């Protein structure tokens, strides 16, 4: 009669289920470490340094701006077929509530890249005629851009924003 003696090797690392769970845990931790590294390495820096101070009196500032708003009609003319590195004319029209053209102190065109603040740019718009302004803008990258046309009149600034898509060549 033969007797079977149980194996004395009871280490859990020989079990394929334990090895699988350890591998899964190592994979999840590795992916998380890579994501943390990428978050710091590719930070576009789109957060304002003084965000708390700017938000303190947001409601009061908004209400005072609405009370002073001049009821202007602002309209932009941004071409729909924008192409990378091909400057095109961006036009802006400004009239008062009676429909008369206006000439404020300054008009500026801003282009913001949502994913990369280093590519943001601004251009002063030149007067093309009474109440009409133009700037020639060439976008350096393909993709989505947020544009803003800011009108400064005295201490007040009014703006018109639009999201545009820039295509390849």
mmCIF file of C-alpha atoms in Angstrom:
data_model
loop_
_atom_site.group_PDB
_atom_site.id
_atom_site.type_symbol
_atom_site.label_atom_id
_atom_site.label_comp_id
_atom_site.label_asym_id
_atom_site.label_seq_id
_atom_site.Cartn_x
_atom_site.Cartn_y
_atom_site.Cartn_z
ATOM 1 C CA UNK A 1 0.000 0.000 0.000
ATOM 2 C CA UNK A 2 1.378 3.372 -0.972
ATOM 3 C CA UNK A 3 0.675 6.452 0.971
ATOM 4 C CA UNK A 4 0.550 9.861 -0.522
ATOM 5 C CA UNK A 5 2.194 12.611 1.451
ATOM 6 C CA UNK A 6 0.992 16.148 0.828
ATOM 7 C CA UNK A 7 3.455 18.644 -0.580
ATOM 8 C CA UNK A 8 5.048 20.884 1.982
ATOM 9 C CA UNK A 9 5.492 23.722 -0.531
ATOM 10 C CA UNK A 10 2.518 25.979 0.290
ATOM 11 C CA UNK A 11 3.816 29.321 -0.985
ATOM 12 C CA UNK A 12 0.976 31.398 -2.425
ATOM 13 C CA UNK A 13 3.156 32.707 -5.241
ATOM 14 C CA UNK A 14 2.866 29.414 -7.058
ATOM 15 C CA UNK A 15 -0.883 29.860 -7.444
ATOM 16 C CA UNK A 16 -1.756 31.406 -10.838
ATOM 17 C CA UNK A 17 -4.643 33.381 -9.314
ATOM 18 C CA UNK A 18 -2.343 35.125 -6.851
ATOM 19 C CA UNK A 19 0.163 35.875 -9.607
ATOM 20 C CA UNK A 20 -2.672 37.269 -11.773
ATOM 21 C CA UNK A 21 -3.945 39.559 -9.014
ATOM 22 C CA UNK A 22 -0.446 40.845 -8.260
ATOM 23 C CA UNK A 23 0.104 41.489 -11.968
ATOM 24 C CA UNK A 24 -3.208 43.341 -12.231
ATOM 25 C CA UNK A 25 -2.372 45.483 -9.189
ATOM 26 C CA UNK A 26 1.100 46.291 -10.578
ATOM 27 C CA UNK A 27 -0.442 47.246 -13.944
ATOM 28 C CA UNK A 28 -3.005 49.586 -12.332
ATOM 29 C CA UNK A 29 -0.349 51.257 -10.186
ATOM 30 C CA UNK A 30 1.968 51.623 -13.188
ATOM 31 C CA UNK A 31 -0.741 53.235 -15.325
ATOM 32 C CA UNK A 32 -1.634 55.630 -12.503
ATOM 33 C CA UNK A 33 2.001 56.673 -12.093
ATOM 34 C CA UNK A 34 2.266 57.331 -15.835
ATOM 35 C CA UNK A 35 -0.942 59.425 -15.733
ATOM 36 C CA UNK A 36 0.353 61.504 -12.802
ATOM 37 C CA UNK A 37 3.642 62.089 -14.639
ATOM 38 C CA UNK A 38 1.819 63.153 -17.831
ATOM 39 C CA UNK A 39 -0.473 65.482 -15.879
ATOM 40 C CA UNK A 40 2.531 67.370 -14.521
ATOM 41 C CA UNK A 41 4.649 67.212 -17.687
ATOM 42 C CA UNK A 42 1.940 68.483 -20.060
ATOM 43 C CA UNK A 43 0.229 71.041 -17.813
ATOM 44 C CA UNK A 44 -0.990 73.858 -20.114
ATOM 45 C CA UNK A 45 -1.208 76.310 -17.195
ATOM 46 C CA UNK A 46 -4.704 77.560 -18.017
ATOM 47 C CA UNK A 47 -5.583 78.390 -14.399
ATOM 48 C CA UNK A 48 -5.325 82.030 -13.309
ATOM 49 C CA UNK A 49 -2.958 82.607 -10.414
ATOM 50 C CA UNK A 50 -5.427 84.950 -8.686
ATOM 51 C CA UNK A 51 -8.586 82.911 -9.262
ATOM 52 C CA UNK A 52 -9.793 83.293 -5.670
ATOM 53 C CA UNK A 53 -9.459 87.090 -5.604
ATOM 54 C CA UNK A 54 -11.172 87.412 -8.992
ATOM 55 C CA UNK A 55 -14.101 85.300 -7.802
ATOM 56 C CA UNK A 56 -14.588 87.143 -4.512
ATOM 57 C CA UNK A 57 -16.720 89.943 -5.913
ATOM 58 C CA UNK A 58 -17.853 88.218 -9.102
ATOM 59 C CA UNK A 59 -21.560 88.846 -8.608
ATOM 60 C CA UNK A 60 -21.094 92.508 -7.703
ATOM 61 C CA UNK A 61 -18.776 93.034 -10.686
ATOM 62 C CA UNK A 62 -21.213 91.300 -13.034
ATOM 63 C CA UNK A 63 -24.164 93.399 -11.845
ATOM 64 C CA UNK A 64 -22.237 96.673 -12.159
ATOM 65 C CA UNK A 65 -21.144 95.758 -15.693
ATOM 66 C CA UNK A 66 -24.717 94.957 -16.689
ATOM 67 C CA UNK A 67 -25.886 98.297 -15.329
ATOM 68 C CA UNK A 68 -23.244 100.139 -17.415
ATOM 69 C CA UNK A 69 -23.608 97.997 -20.558
ATOM 70 C CA UNK A 70 -24.066 100.312 -23.534
ATOM 71 C CA UNK A 71 -26.361 97.977 -25.558
ATOM 72 C CA UNK A 72 -23.980 97.815 -28.481
ATOM 73 C CA UNK A 73 -24.383 95.315 -31.264
ATOM 74 C CA UNK A 74 -21.133 93.474 -31.884
ATOM 75 C CA UNK A 75 -20.657 91.091 -34.791
ATOM 76 C CA UNK A 76 -17.607 89.147 -35.930
ATOM 77 C CA UNK A 77 -16.880 87.824 -39.392
ATOM 78 C CA UNK A 78 -14.469 84.914 -39.021
ATOM 79 C CA UNK A 79 -14.030 82.765 -42.151
ATOM 80 C CA UNK A 80 -15.381 79.226 -41.808
ATOM 81 C CA UNK A 81 -12.542 77.696 -43.825
ATOM 82 C CA UNK A 82 -9.564 78.659 -41.655
ATOM 83 C CA UNK A 83 -6.343 76.789 -42.536
ATOM 84 C CA UNK A 84 -3.171 76.390 -40.515
ATOM 85 C CA UNK A 85 -0.464 79.003 -41.294
ATOM 86 C CA UNK A 86 -2.670 80.782 -43.855
ATOM 87 C CA UNK A 87 -3.438 84.299 -42.558
ATOM 88 C CA UNK A 88 -6.985 85.395 -43.251
ATOM 89 C CA UNK A 89 -8.912 88.565 -42.500
ATOM 90 C CA UNK A 90 -10.916 88.558 -39.276
ATOM 91 C CA UNK A 91 -13.460 91.380 -39.314
ATOM 92 C CA UNK A 92 -15.451 92.968 -36.507
ATOM 93 C CA UNK A 93 -18.432 95.333 -36.699
ATOM 94 C CA UNK A 94 -19.677 97.566 -33.879
ATOM 95 C CA UNK A 95 -22.808 99.733 -33.769
ATOM 96 C CA UNK A 96 -24.724 101.428 -30.956
ATOM 97 C CA UNK A 97 -28.363 100.759 -30.084
ATOM 98 C CA UNK A 98 -29.479 103.322 -32.715
ATOM 99 C CA UNK A 99 -27.493 101.476 -35.419
ATOM 100 C CA UNK A 100 -24.767 104.109 -35.721
ATOM 101 C CA UNK A 101 -21.159 102.862 -36.134
ATOM 102 C CA UNK A 102 -18.868 103.313 -33.123
ATOM 103 C CA UNK A 103 -15.151 103.932 -32.766
ATOM 104 C CA UNK A 104 -13.928 102.757 -29.344
ATOM 105 C CA UNK A 105 -10.425 103.314 -27.956
ATOM 106 C CA UNK A 106 -9.135 99.881 -28.947
ATOM 107 C CA UNK A 107 -10.246 96.571 -30.414
ATOM 108 C CA UNK A 108 -8.108 93.458 -29.888
ATOM 109 C CA UNK A 109 -8.399 89.942 -31.297
ATOM 110 C CA UNK A 110 -7.367 87.092 -28.961
ATOM 111 C CA UNK A 111 -6.984 83.423 -29.927
ATOM 112 C CA UNK A 112 -6.771 80.817 -27.176
ATOM 113 C CA UNK A 113 -5.758 77.190 -27.643
ATOM 114 C CA UNK A 114 -7.782 75.218 -25.037
ATOM 115 C CA UNK A 115 -5.145 72.500 -24.792
ATOM 116 C CA UNK A 116 -1.948 74.577 -24.938
ATOM 117 C CA UNK A 117 -1.645 78.075 -23.482
ATOM 118 C CA UNK A 118 1.815 78.491 -25.035
ATOM 119 C CA UNK A 119 0.186 78.832 -28.487
ATOM 120 C CA UNK A 120 -2.218 81.651 -27.478
ATOM 121 C CA UNK A 121 -1.807 84.934 -29.327
ATOM 122 C CA UNK A 122 -3.358 88.366 -29.647
ATOM 123 C CA UNK A 123 -3.507 90.925 -32.444
ATOM 124 C CA UNK A 124 -4.615 94.560 -32.311
ATOM 125 C CA UNK A 125 -7.375 95.152 -34.840
ATOM 126 C CA UNK A 126 -7.008 98.132 -37.161
ATOM 127 C CA UNK A 127 -9.792 100.480 -38.163
ATOM 128 C CA UNK A 128 -11.030 99.631 -41.634
ATOM 129 C CA UNK A 129 -13.870 102.111 -41.611
ATOM 130 C CA UNK A 130 -16.250 103.684 -39.134
ATOM 131 C CA UNK A 131 -17.315 100.872 -36.771
ATOM 132 C CA UNK A 132 -15.365 98.274 -38.824
ATOM 133 C CA UNK A 133 -12.131 96.625 -37.723
ATOM 134 C CA UNK A 134 -9.852 94.000 -39.260
ATOM 135 C CA UNK A 135 -6.885 91.824 -38.296
ATOM 136 C CA UNK A 136 -5.042 89.231 -40.380
ATOM 137 C CA UNK A 137 -4.625 86.117 -38.259
ATOM 138 C CA UNK A 138 -2.745 82.920 -39.054
ATOM 139 C CA UNK A 139 -3.343 80.035 -36.680
ATOM 140 C CA UNK A 140 -0.212 77.917 -35.990
ATOM 141 C CA UNK A 141 -1.984 74.622 -35.182
ATOM 142 C CA UNK A 142 -4.842 72.517 -36.528
ATOM 143 C CA UNK A 143 -7.836 72.043 -34.250
ATOM 144 C CA UNK A 144 -10.195 73.942 -31.980
ATOM 145 C CA UNK A 145 -9.478 77.546 -30.961
ATOM 146 C CA UNK A 146 -11.457 79.920 -28.759
ATOM 147 C CA UNK A 147 -11.471 83.473 -30.102
ATOM 148 C CA UNK A 148 -12.343 86.638 -28.253
ATOM 149 C CA UNK A 149 -12.646 90.155 -29.608
ATOM 150 C CA UNK A 150 -12.269 92.703 -26.805
ATOM 151 C CA UNK A 151 -13.494 96.297 -27.156
ATOM 152 C CA UNK A 152 -12.114 98.844 -24.703
ATOM 153 C CA UNK A 153 -14.041 102.046 -24.085
ATOM 154 C CA UNK A 154 -12.791 104.080 -21.142
ATOM 155 C CA UNK A 155 -12.400 101.810 -18.134
ATOM 156 C CA UNK A 156 -14.892 99.277 -19.490
ATOM 157 C CA UNK A 157 -14.169 96.319 -21.697
ATOM 158 C CA UNK A 158 -16.768 94.383 -23.667
ATOM 159 C CA UNK A 159 -16.094 91.195 -25.555
ATOM 160 C CA UNK A 160 -17.471 88.814 -28.141
ATOM 161 C CA UNK A 161 -16.315 85.192 -28.173
ATOM 162 C CA UNK A 162 -16.558 82.415 -30.728
ATOM 163 C CA UNK A 163 -15.134 78.909 -31.064
ATOM 164 C CA UNK A 164 -13.533 78.109 -34.407
ATOM 165 C CA UNK A 165 -12.034 75.029 -36.005
ATOM 166 C CA UNK A 166 -8.806 75.338 -37.984
ATOM 167 C CA UNK A 167 -8.201 72.738 -40.683
ATOM 168 C CA UNK A 168 -5.011 71.355 -42.217
ATOM 169 C CA UNK A 169 -3.489 72.461 -45.487
#
